[in-house]
Amino acid sequence: MRTRPPVGRGRVALALSALLGSTVLAALPMTVTASAAAAGIAVQYRTSASGATADQSEPWFKVRNTGSTTVQLSQVKIRYYFKADSASASYRFACSWAVKGCANITGTFGVLGHPTATADRYLEVGFTSAAGSLAAGADTSDMQLRFYQSNWQTLNQADDYSFNGSQTSYADWNKVTAQLAGTTVWGTAPEGDGPTDPTDPTDPPGGGQSLFDDFTYASYTDPALAAHGWNVRSNSGGPGVPGATWDPSKVTFPTVSGNTVMNLETSTAGTAESTRQTEVVSRSTKFKNGTYAARVKFSDTPKSGPDGDHLVQTFFTINDLKAPMADDYSEYDFEYLPNGGWGESGNILYTTSWETYDPDPWQAVNQHTEDRQSYNGWHDLVLTIDNSSITYYIDGQLFGTHDARYLPERPMSINFNQWLIDLAGQTSTTARAYDEQVDYVLHVKDQVLTPAQVAAKVAAYRTAGTRFVDEVPAS
């Protein structure tokens, strides 16, 4: 293990992690992103094609930040609802001009789950991370958008829910909806339809294969654990206290409130020889874009012995660093430090997105979000990765959004570990032990789910009695 020199704003950190014997990184970041706060969005609309029929529909928009905090546009989605001109109609999206740049605006089509007389499709408008942010009170200015049938047949707009032929100047329009970080914050959808409808079959999202495990195993030696693709670490190496043991016997599967969970125990009596750390790693490195979720219990205090150790409790994805500063390295972390460490004196939670690093001399290229408060107890952790950004949620709330610069180039593994940064936090030689628990893990390939959709998917598995499924193809 190598100790990092101070970087960025003077922080010191190290978290070199082993992935099936390869040394990789799970650690403190360098670039700060503030935690998200509540914000509001309003949408103004006008049409540039006001006729009841038209060659193409031209909904133009401005998005305005009505809240008190900055909004990342990559977290904003607008939906314009319309009635398809035929059941087989296929549509194409275009941007004529936009202050934010047409290259930074996306458009996809979807089918409503509950068709009405005026809407059975929608156009969803989004933004790449390059579109930037909106300060409180600011707006995007013009977004001159259009869509048309792929065969260029005439459109009938008169029966479209979101169309208003008389609105030829910008004004607030509540017949389009806006989502911020997966939550609808503006407008009214057609009756019975919300922001979770499946995507149009003419523009399929791809993927959707899932890994789900609720960790119902007898012990770390249960043959099903390995058969389901998990490795309980026993090999030496970082991160953590040099000379510490990664002890597979400390990974157990107790029943908590009638439900089996995975328990990772880390213990020490103040020496490297007495320190036992734990890690569980997926054997396959086949996970890339999509949704990652886990329900994890963090612990502020030990279950026995004196408190104060510099502990790290985690859920993360990672691949191996093939060379210092290699640009195809990827890692995305939830890391909770209940007693501080890395220059922090108290509770702190980090989410970190890595581009690359050099362990010696230390250099890091990453982005992180932090929150200095207690996260003791159970928490729903969700990470989503698409082609524009990396987004972290905790307990259904947006925690941080990181830039496209940090998107993964190669598939990764899924990991949980609990370890000690050092032995400086607590000088006692009395034995103490800490627990981190995991209720389930879920990955959905190539699809971005909201936290509510994650919860619904997990509930459906459990209602069906499904304890494990792995449909994700090998990379």
Coordinates of C-alpha atoms in Angstrom, one line a residue:
M1 CA 0.0 0.0 0.0
R2 CA 1.2 3.5 -0.9
T3 CA 0.1 6.6 1.0
R4 CA -1.0 9.4 -1.2
P5 CA 0.6 12.8 -0.9
P6 CA -1.8 15.7 -0.4
V7 CA -3.7 16.5 -3.6
G8 CA -6.2 19.0 -4.8
R9 CA -7.3 20.9 -1.7
G10 CA -4.9 19.2 0.6
R11 CA -6.7 15.9 1.1
V12 CA -4.8 12.8 1.7
A13 CA -6.2 9.4 0.8
L14 CA -5.6 5.9 -0.3
A15 CA -7.9 3.1 -1.3
L16 CA -6.1 0.6 -3.5
S17 CA -8.4 -2.4 -3.9
A18 CA -7.9 -5.9 -5.1
L19 CA -10.0 -7.3 -8.0
L20 CA -9.4 -11.0 -8.2
G21 CA -5.8 -10.4 -7.3
S22 CA -5.3 -7.3 -9.4
T23 CA -4.5 -4.0 -7.6
V24 CA -7.1 -1.3 -8.4
L25 CA -8.5 1.8 -6.9
A26 CA -11.5 2.7 -4.8
A27 CA -10.8 6.0 -3.1
L28 CA -11.1 9.6 -2.4
P29 CA -11.5 12.0 -5.3
M30 CA -10.0 15.3 -6.3
T31 CA -12.7 17.4 -8.0
V32 CA -15.6 18.5 -5.8
T33 CA -19.3 18.5 -6.8
A34 CA -21.8 19.9 -4.3
S35 CA -24.7 17.8 -3.1
A36 CA -27.9 18.3 -5.0
A37 CA -30.6 20.4 -3.4
A38 CA -34.3 20.8 -4.1
A39 CA -35.1 22.8 -7.3
G40 CA -38.0 23.7 -9.5
I41 CA -38.4 23.6 -13.3
A42 CA -40.9 25.4 -15.5
V43 CA -41.3 24.8 -19.3
Q44 CA -42.4 27.4 -21.8
Y45 CA -43.7 26.4 -25.2
R46 CA -44.5 27.8 -28.6
T47 CA -45.1 26.3 -31.9
S48 CA -43.6 27.3 -35.2
A49 CA -45.9 25.2 -37.2
S50 CA -49.4 26.3 -36.1
G51 CA -51.6 24.5 -38.7
A52 CA -53.9 21.6 -37.9
T53 CA -51.8 19.6 -40.3
A54 CA -48.1 20.1 -41.1
D55 CA -45.1 18.4 -42.8
Q56 CA -43.5 18.3 -39.3
S57 CA -44.4 19.3 -35.8
E58 CA -42.3 22.1 -34.4
P59 CA -42.5 22.4 -30.6
W60 CA -40.1 25.0 -29.4
F61 CA -39.2 25.1 -25.7
K62 CA -37.4 27.1 -23.0
V63 CA -36.6 25.5 -19.7
R64 CA -36.5 27.8 -16.7
N65 CA -35.0 27.1 -13.2
T66 CA -37.6 28.3 -10.8
G67 CA -35.7 27.0 -7.7
S68 CA -33.0 28.5 -5.6
T69 CA -30.1 26.2 -6.5
T70 CA -28.3 25.3 -9.7
V71 CA -29.8 22.5 -11.9
Q72 CA -27.7 20.2 -14.1
L73 CA -29.5 20.0 -17.4
S74 CA -28.4 16.4 -17.9
Q75 CA -31.0 15.6 -15.1
V76 CA -33.9 17.3 -17.0
K77 CA -36.3 15.5 -19.3
I78 CA -39.3 17.1 -21.1
R79 CA -42.1 15.1 -22.6
Y80 CA -44.4 16.3 -25.4
Y81 CA -47.4 14.1 -25.9
F82 CA -49.1 13.4 -29.3
K83 CA -51.4 11.0 -31.2
A84 CA -49.7 8.8 -33.7
D85 CA -51.0 9.2 -37.3
S86 CA -51.1 5.4 -37.6
A87 CA -50.3 2.4 -35.5
S88 CA -47.2 1.7 -37.6
A89 CA -46.0 5.3 -37.8
S90 CA -42.3 5.9 -37.1
Y91 CA -41.0 9.3 -36.1
R92 CA -37.7 11.1 -36.3
F93 CA -36.4 14.0 -34.1
A94 CA -34.4 17.0 -35.2
C95 CA -33.1 20.2 -33.7
S96 CA -33.0 23.3 -36.0
W97 CA -31.3 25.7 -33.6
A98 CA -30.7 26.0 -29.9
V99 CA -28.7 28.5 -27.7
K100 CA -27.4 25.5 -25.8
G101 CA -26.3 23.8 -29.0
C102 CA -28.2 21.2 -31.0
A103 CA -25.5 18.7 -30.3
N104 CA -26.3 18.9 -26.6
I105 CA -30.0 18.1 -27.0
T106 CA -31.4 14.6 -27.4
G107 CA -34.8 13.4 -28.6
T108 CA -36.4 9.9 -28.3
F109 CA -39.9 8.6 -28.8
G110 CA -42.0 6.5 -26.5
V111 CA -45.3 4.7 -26.4
L112 CA -47.8 5.5 -23.6
G113 CA -49.0 2.6 -21.4
H114 CA -52.5 4.1 -21.3
P115 CA -53.4 5.6 -24.7
T116 CA -56.0 8.4 -24.8
A117 CA -57.9 10.1 -27.6
T118 CA -55.2 12.7 -27.8
A119 CA -52.0 10.9 -26.9
D120 CA -50.5 7.5 -27.5
R121 CA -46.9 8.6 -28.1
Y122 CA -44.5 11.1 -26.6
L123 CA -41.3 12.9 -27.6
E124 CA -38.8 13.0 -24.7
V125 CA -36.3 15.8 -24.9
G126 CA -33.1 15.6 -22.9
F127 CA -29.7 17.1 -22.5
T128 CA -26.1 15.8 -22.5
S129 CA -23.7 16.9 -19.7
A130 CA -22.1 19.3 -22.2
A131 CA -25.3 21.4 -22.0
G132 CA -24.1 22.5 -18.6
S133 CA -26.3 23.9 -15.9
L134 CA -29.0 26.5 -15.1
A135 CA -28.5 28.9 -12.3
A136 CA -31.5 29.9 -10.2
G137 CA -33.8 32.0 -12.3
A138 CA -32.0 31.3 -15.6
D139 CA -33.4 29.6 -18.7
T140 CA -32.1 27.7 -21.7
S141 CA -33.3 30.3 -24.2
D142 CA -34.6 29.0 -27.5
M143 CA -34.7 25.3 -28.4
Q144 CA -36.1 25.2 -31.9
L145 CA -37.1 21.5 -32.2
R146 CA -39.1 19.5 -34.7
F147 CA -40.2 15.9 -35.5
Y148 CA -41.7 14.2 -38.5
Q149 CA -42.8 10.9 -39.8
S150 CA -39.9 8.9 -41.2
N151 CA -41.8 8.6 -44.5
W152 CA -42.5 12.4 -44.5
Q153 CA -46.3 11.9 -44.6
T154 CA -48.4 14.8 -43.4
L155 CA -48.9 15.1 -39.6
N156 CA -52.3 15.7 -38.1
Q157 CA -51.5 18.0 -35.1
A158 CA -55.1 18.9 -34.2
D159 CA -55.6 15.8 -32.0
D160 CA -52.2 16.0 -30.2
Y161 CA -52.4 16.5 -26.4
S162 CA -49.5 18.9 -26.2
F163 CA -50.1 20.9 -29.3
N164 CA -51.5 24.5 -29.2
G165 CA -51.7 26.1 -32.6
S166 CA -52.6 29.5 -31.1
Q167 CA -49.5 29.6 -28.9
T168 CA -47.0 31.2 -31.2
S169 CA -45.1 33.1 -28.5
Y170 CA -43.4 31.6 -25.5
A171 CA -45.6 31.0 -22.4
D172 CA -45.8 28.5 -19.6
W173 CA -47.5 25.3 -20.9
N174 CA -48.6 22.5 -18.5
K175 CA -49.5 20.0 -21.2
V176 CA -45.8 19.1 -21.4
T177 CA -44.1 17.5 -18.4
A178 CA -40.7 17.9 -17.0
Q179 CA -38.7 15.6 -14.9
L180 CA -35.8 16.5 -12.7
A181 CA -33.6 13.5 -11.7
G182 CA -36.5 11.1 -12.4
T183 CA -39.2 13.1 -10.5
T184 CA -42.0 14.9 -12.3
V185 CA -41.8 18.6 -11.3
W186 CA -43.8 20.3 -14.1
G187 CA -47.0 19.7 -16.1
T188 CA -49.7 17.1 -16.3
A189 CA -49.4 14.0 -18.4
P190 CA -52.4 12.6 -20.3
E191 CA -54.8 10.8 -17.9
G192 CA -53.3 7.5 -16.6
D193 CA -49.8 8.1 -18.0
G194 CA -46.7 9.1 -16.1
P195 CA -43.0 9.3 -16.8
T196 CA -42.3 5.5 -16.5
D197 CA -43.8 4.3 -19.8
P198 CA -41.8 1.9 -22.0
T199 CA -39.9 3.2 -24.9
D200 CA -41.3 3.1 -28.5
P201 CA -40.5 -0.2 -30.3
T202 CA -39.2 1.9 -33.2
D203 CA -36.5 3.3 -30.9
P204 CA -35.8 0.4 -28.5
P205 CA -33.5 1.1 -25.5
G206 CA -31.6 -2.2 -25.9
G207 CA -30.3 -4.3 -23.0
G208 CA -32.6 -4.8 -20.0
Q209 CA -30.9 -8.0 -19.0
S210 CA -30.7 -8.1 -15.2
L211 CA -28.5 -9.4 -12.4
F212 CA -30.4 -9.8 -9.1
D213 CA -29.2 -11.4 -5.9
D214 CA -30.8 -11.2 -2.4
F215 CA -27.8 -13.1 -0.9
T216 CA -29.7 -16.1 0.5
Y217 CA -26.7 -18.3 1.2
A218 CA -25.7 -20.6 4.1
S219 CA -22.1 -19.4 4.4
Y220 CA -19.1 -18.2 2.4
T221 CA -18.4 -21.8 1.5
D222 CA -21.9 -22.4 0.1
P223 CA -21.3 -23.7 -3.5
A224 CA -24.2 -21.6 -4.8
L225 CA -22.2 -18.4 -3.9
A226 CA -19.4 -19.2 -6.3
A227 CA -21.9 -20.7 -8.8
H228 CA -23.7 -17.4 -8.8
G229 CA -20.5 -15.6 -9.8
W230 CA -19.2 -14.3 -6.4
N231 CA -15.6 -14.5 -5.1
V232 CA -15.1 -14.0 -1.3
R233 CA -11.6 -12.5 -1.1
S234 CA -8.8 -14.2 0.7
N235 CA -5.7 -12.9 -1.2
S236 CA -3.5 -10.3 0.3
G237 CA -2.9 -6.7 -0.7
G238 CA -4.6 -3.3 -0.6
P239 CA -6.6 -1.4 0.2
G240 CA -6.2 -0.9 4.0
V241 CA -3.8 -1.6 6.7
P242 CA -0.5 -3.1 5.3
G243 CA -0.2 -6.7 6.5
A244 CA -3.9 -7.1 7.3
T245 CA -5.8 -10.3 6.4
W246 CA -8.7 -10.5 4.0
D247 CA -10.7 -13.1 5.9
P248 CA -13.5 -14.9 4.0
S249 CA -14.8 -16.5 7.2
K250 CA -15.9 -13.0 8.3
V251 CA -18.4 -12.9 5.4
T252 CA -21.6 -14.4 6.8
F253 CA -25.3 -14.6 5.9
P254 CA -27.5 -14.0 9.0
T255 CA -31.2 -13.6 9.1
V256 CA -32.4 -10.1 9.9
S257 CA -36.1 -9.4 10.5
G258 CA -36.9 -12.6 8.6
N259 CA -34.6 -11.8 5.6
T260 CA -31.2 -13.2 4.9
V261 CA -28.5 -10.5 4.4
M262 CA -24.8 -10.5 3.6
N263 CA -22.7 -9.4 6.5
L264 CA -19.1 -8.1 6.1
E265 CA -17.2 -7.9 9.4
T266 CA -14.0 -6.0 9.8
S267 CA -12.1 -6.3 13.1
T268 CA -8.8 -5.3 14.8
A269 CA -7.0 -5.1 18.1
G270 CA -4.9 -2.3 16.9
T271 CA -2.2 -4.2 15.0
A272 CA -1.8 -5.2 11.4
E273 CA -1.6 -8.9 12.5
S274 CA -4.9 -8.7 14.3
T275 CA -6.7 -6.8 11.5
R276 CA -9.3 -8.7 9.5
Q277 CA -11.0 -7.1 6.4
T278 CA -13.7 -8.3 4.1
E279 CA -14.5 -8.1 0.4
V280 CA -17.0 -9.8 -2.0
V281 CA -16.3 -9.4 -5.7
S282 CA -18.2 -10.5 -8.8
R283 CA -16.0 -12.9 -10.8
S284 CA -17.2 -11.5 -14.1
T285 CA -16.2 -8.1 -15.4
K286 CA -19.2 -7.7 -17.6
F287 CA -21.1 -4.7 -16.2
K288 CA -21.0 -1.3 -17.9
N289 CA -23.8 1.1 -18.8
G290 CA -27.2 0.8 -17.0
T291 CA -28.4 0.8 -13.5
Y292 CA -26.7 -0.5 -10.3
A293 CA -28.5 -0.7 -7.0
A294 CA -28.0 -2.2 -3.6
R295 CA -29.6 -1.8 -0.2
V296 CA -26.8 -1.4 2.3
K297 CA -26.6 -0.9 6.1
F298 CA -23.8 1.4 7.2
S299 CA -22.6 1.4 10.8
D300 CA -21.4 4.4 12.8
T301 CA -20.3 2.3 15.8
P302 CA -18.7 -1.1 16.3
K303 CA -20.8 -4.0 17.4
S304 CA -18.2 -4.7 20.1
G305 CA -15.2 -2.9 21.5
P306 CA -14.2 0.8 21.4
D307 CA -15.1 3.1 18.6
G308 CA -13.0 5.5 16.5
D309 CA -11.3 3.5 13.7
H310 CA -10.9 5.0 10.2
L311 CA -13.3 2.5 8.5
V312 CA -14.5 2.5 4.9
Q313 CA -17.8 0.8 4.0
T314 CA -18.5 0.5 0.3
F315 CA -20.5 -0.5 -2.8
F316 CA -18.7 0.0 -6.1
T317 CA -17.9 -1.1 -9.6
I318 CA -14.4 -1.3 -11.0
N319 CA -12.0 -2.7 -13.6
D320 CA -8.2 -3.1 -13.5
L321 CA -5.7 -0.3 -14.2
K322 CA -3.6 -1.7 -17.0
A323 CA -0.9 1.0 -16.7
P324 CA -0.4 4.3 -14.8
M325 CA -2.9 6.9 -16.2
A326 CA -4.4 4.4 -18.6
D327 CA -7.5 6.0 -20.1
D328 CA -9.6 2.9 -20.1
Y329 CA -9.8 2.5 -16.4
S330 CA -13.2 3.0 -14.7
E331 CA -14.5 3.0 -11.2
Y332 CA -17.7 4.3 -9.5
D333 CA -18.0 4.3 -5.7
F334 CA -20.2 4.7 -2.8
E335 CA -17.8 5.0 0.2
Y336 CA -18.9 5.8 3.8
L337 CA -16.4 6.8 6.5
P338 CA -18.3 6.7 9.8
N339 CA -15.2 8.0 11.8
G340 CA -13.6 10.1 9.2
G341 CA -10.1 9.5 7.7
W342 CA -8.4 10.9 4.6
G343 CA -8.1 14.2 6.5
E344 CA -11.8 14.2 7.6
S345 CA -12.6 14.2 11.4
G346 CA -16.2 12.8 11.3
N347 CA -18.9 11.1 9.3
I348 CA -18.6 11.6 5.5
L349 CA -20.1 9.9 2.5
Y350 CA -18.4 10.1 -0.9
T351 CA -19.6 9.1 -4.4
T352 CA -16.7 9.1 -6.8
S353 CA -16.3 8.6 -10.6
W354 CA -12.8 7.8 -11.8
E355 CA -11.2 8.4 -15.2
T356 CA -7.7 7.1 -14.2
Y357 CA -4.8 7.5 -11.8
D358 CA -1.1 6.9 -11.2
P359 CA -0.2 5.3 -7.9
D360 CA 3.4 6.5 -7.8
P361 CA 3.8 9.4 -8.0
W362 CA 0.2 10.0 -7.0
Q363 CA -2.0 11.6 -9.7
A364 CA -5.8 11.3 -9.9
V365 CA -8.4 12.2 -12.5
N366 CA -11.9 11.9 -10.9
Q367 CA -15.0 13.7 -9.7
H368 CA -16.8 13.3 -6.5
T369 CA -19.8 14.4 -4.4
E370 CA -19.6 14.4 -0.6
D371 CA -21.9 14.9 2.4
R372 CA -20.8 15.3 6.0
Q373 CA -23.5 13.7 8.1
S374 CA -24.3 10.4 9.6
Y375 CA -25.6 7.6 7.3
N376 CA -25.9 5.1 10.0
G377 CA -28.5 2.4 9.1
W378 CA -30.1 1.0 5.9
H379 CA -29.9 3.0 2.7
D380 CA -31.0 2.4 -0.9
L381 CA -28.0 3.2 -3.2
V382 CA -28.6 3.7 -6.9
L383 CA -26.0 4.4 -9.6
T384 CA -26.9 5.0 -13.2
I385 CA -24.6 5.3 -16.2
D386 CA -25.7 6.2 -19.7
N387 CA -23.9 7.8 -22.7
S388 CA -24.0 11.3 -21.2
S389 CA -23.5 11.1 -17.4
I390 CA -23.1 9.2 -14.2
T391 CA -25.8 9.7 -11.5
Y392 CA -25.9 8.7 -7.9
Y393 CA -29.0 8.5 -5.7
I394 CA -29.4 7.8 -2.0
D395 CA -32.8 6.8 -0.6
G396 CA -34.5 8.0 -3.8
Q397 CA -32.9 11.5 -3.7
L398 CA -30.4 12.8 -6.2
F399 CA -26.9 12.9 -4.5
G400 CA -24.6 13.8 -7.4
T401 CA -24.2 13.9 -11.2
H402 CA -20.8 13.4 -12.8
D403 CA -19.6 14.4 -16.2
A404 CA -19.3 12.4 -19.5
R405 CA -15.5 12.6 -19.2
Y406 CA -15.7 9.8 -16.6
L407 CA -17.9 7.4 -18.5
P408 CA -16.6 3.8 -18.6
E409 CA -14.6 2.5 -21.6
R410 CA -14.5 -1.2 -20.5
P411 CA -16.8 -3.5 -18.5
M412 CA -16.4 -3.7 -14.7
S413 CA -17.1 -6.0 -11.7
I414 CA -19.5 -5.3 -8.9
N415 CA -17.9 -5.2 -5.4
F416 CA -18.6 -4.7 -1.7
N417 CA -15.8 -4.3 0.9
Q418 CA -15.2 -3.0 4.4
W419 CA -11.7 -2.1 5.5
L420 CA -9.5 0.2 7.6
I421 CA -7.6 3.1 6.1
D422 CA -5.0 2.9 9.0
L423 CA -4.8 2.3 12.7
A424 CA -4.4 6.0 13.6
G425 CA -8.0 6.6 14.5
Q426 CA -8.0 4.4 17.5
T427 CA -4.9 3.5 19.6
S428 CA -6.5 1.0 21.9
T429 CA -5.4 -2.6 21.8
T430 CA -8.8 -3.8 22.8
A431 CA -10.5 -5.9 20.1
R432 CA -13.3 -4.3 18.2
A433 CA -15.5 -5.3 15.2
Y434 CA -17.6 -3.5 12.7
D435 CA -20.4 -4.7 10.4
E436 CA -21.6 -3.7 7.0
Q437 CA -24.7 -5.5 5.7
V438 CA -26.1 -5.9 2.2
D439 CA -29.8 -6.8 1.5
Y440 CA -29.6 -7.2 -2.3
V441 CA -27.8 -6.1 -5.4
L442 CA -29.3 -5.3 -8.8
H443 CA -27.9 -4.4 -12.2
V444 CA -30.0 -3.7 -15.3
K445 CA -27.9 -3.6 -18.5
D446 CA -28.1 -0.5 -20.7
Q447 CA -31.3 0.9 -19.1
V448 CA -31.5 3.8 -16.7
L449 CA -34.1 3.2 -14.0
T450 CA -35.4 5.7 -11.5
P451 CA -35.1 4.8 -7.8
A452 CA -38.8 4.1 -7.8
Q453 CA -38.4 1.7 -10.7
V454 CA -35.6 -0.1 -8.9
A455 CA -37.8 -0.6 -5.9
A456 CA -40.6 -1.9 -8.0
K457 CA -38.3 -4.3 -9.9
V458 CA -36.8 -5.7 -6.6
A459 CA -40.3 -6.0 -5.1
A460 CA -41.4 -8.0 -8.2
Y461 CA -38.5 -10.4 -7.9
R462 CA -39.3 -11.0 -4.2
T463 CA -43.1 -11.3 -4.8
A464 CA -42.3 -14.0 -7.4
G465 CA -39.9 -15.8 -5.0
T466 CA -36.9 -15.1 -7.2
R467 CA -33.7 -15.1 -5.0
F468 CA -31.2 -14.9 -7.9
V469 CA -31.1 -14.3 -11.6
D470 CA -28.3 -13.4 -13.9
E471 CA -29.3 -12.6 -17.5
V472 CA -26.4 -10.3 -18.2
P473 CA -24.3 -11.7 -21.1
A474 CA -20.5 -12.1 -20.8
S475 CA -18.6 -9.1 -22.2

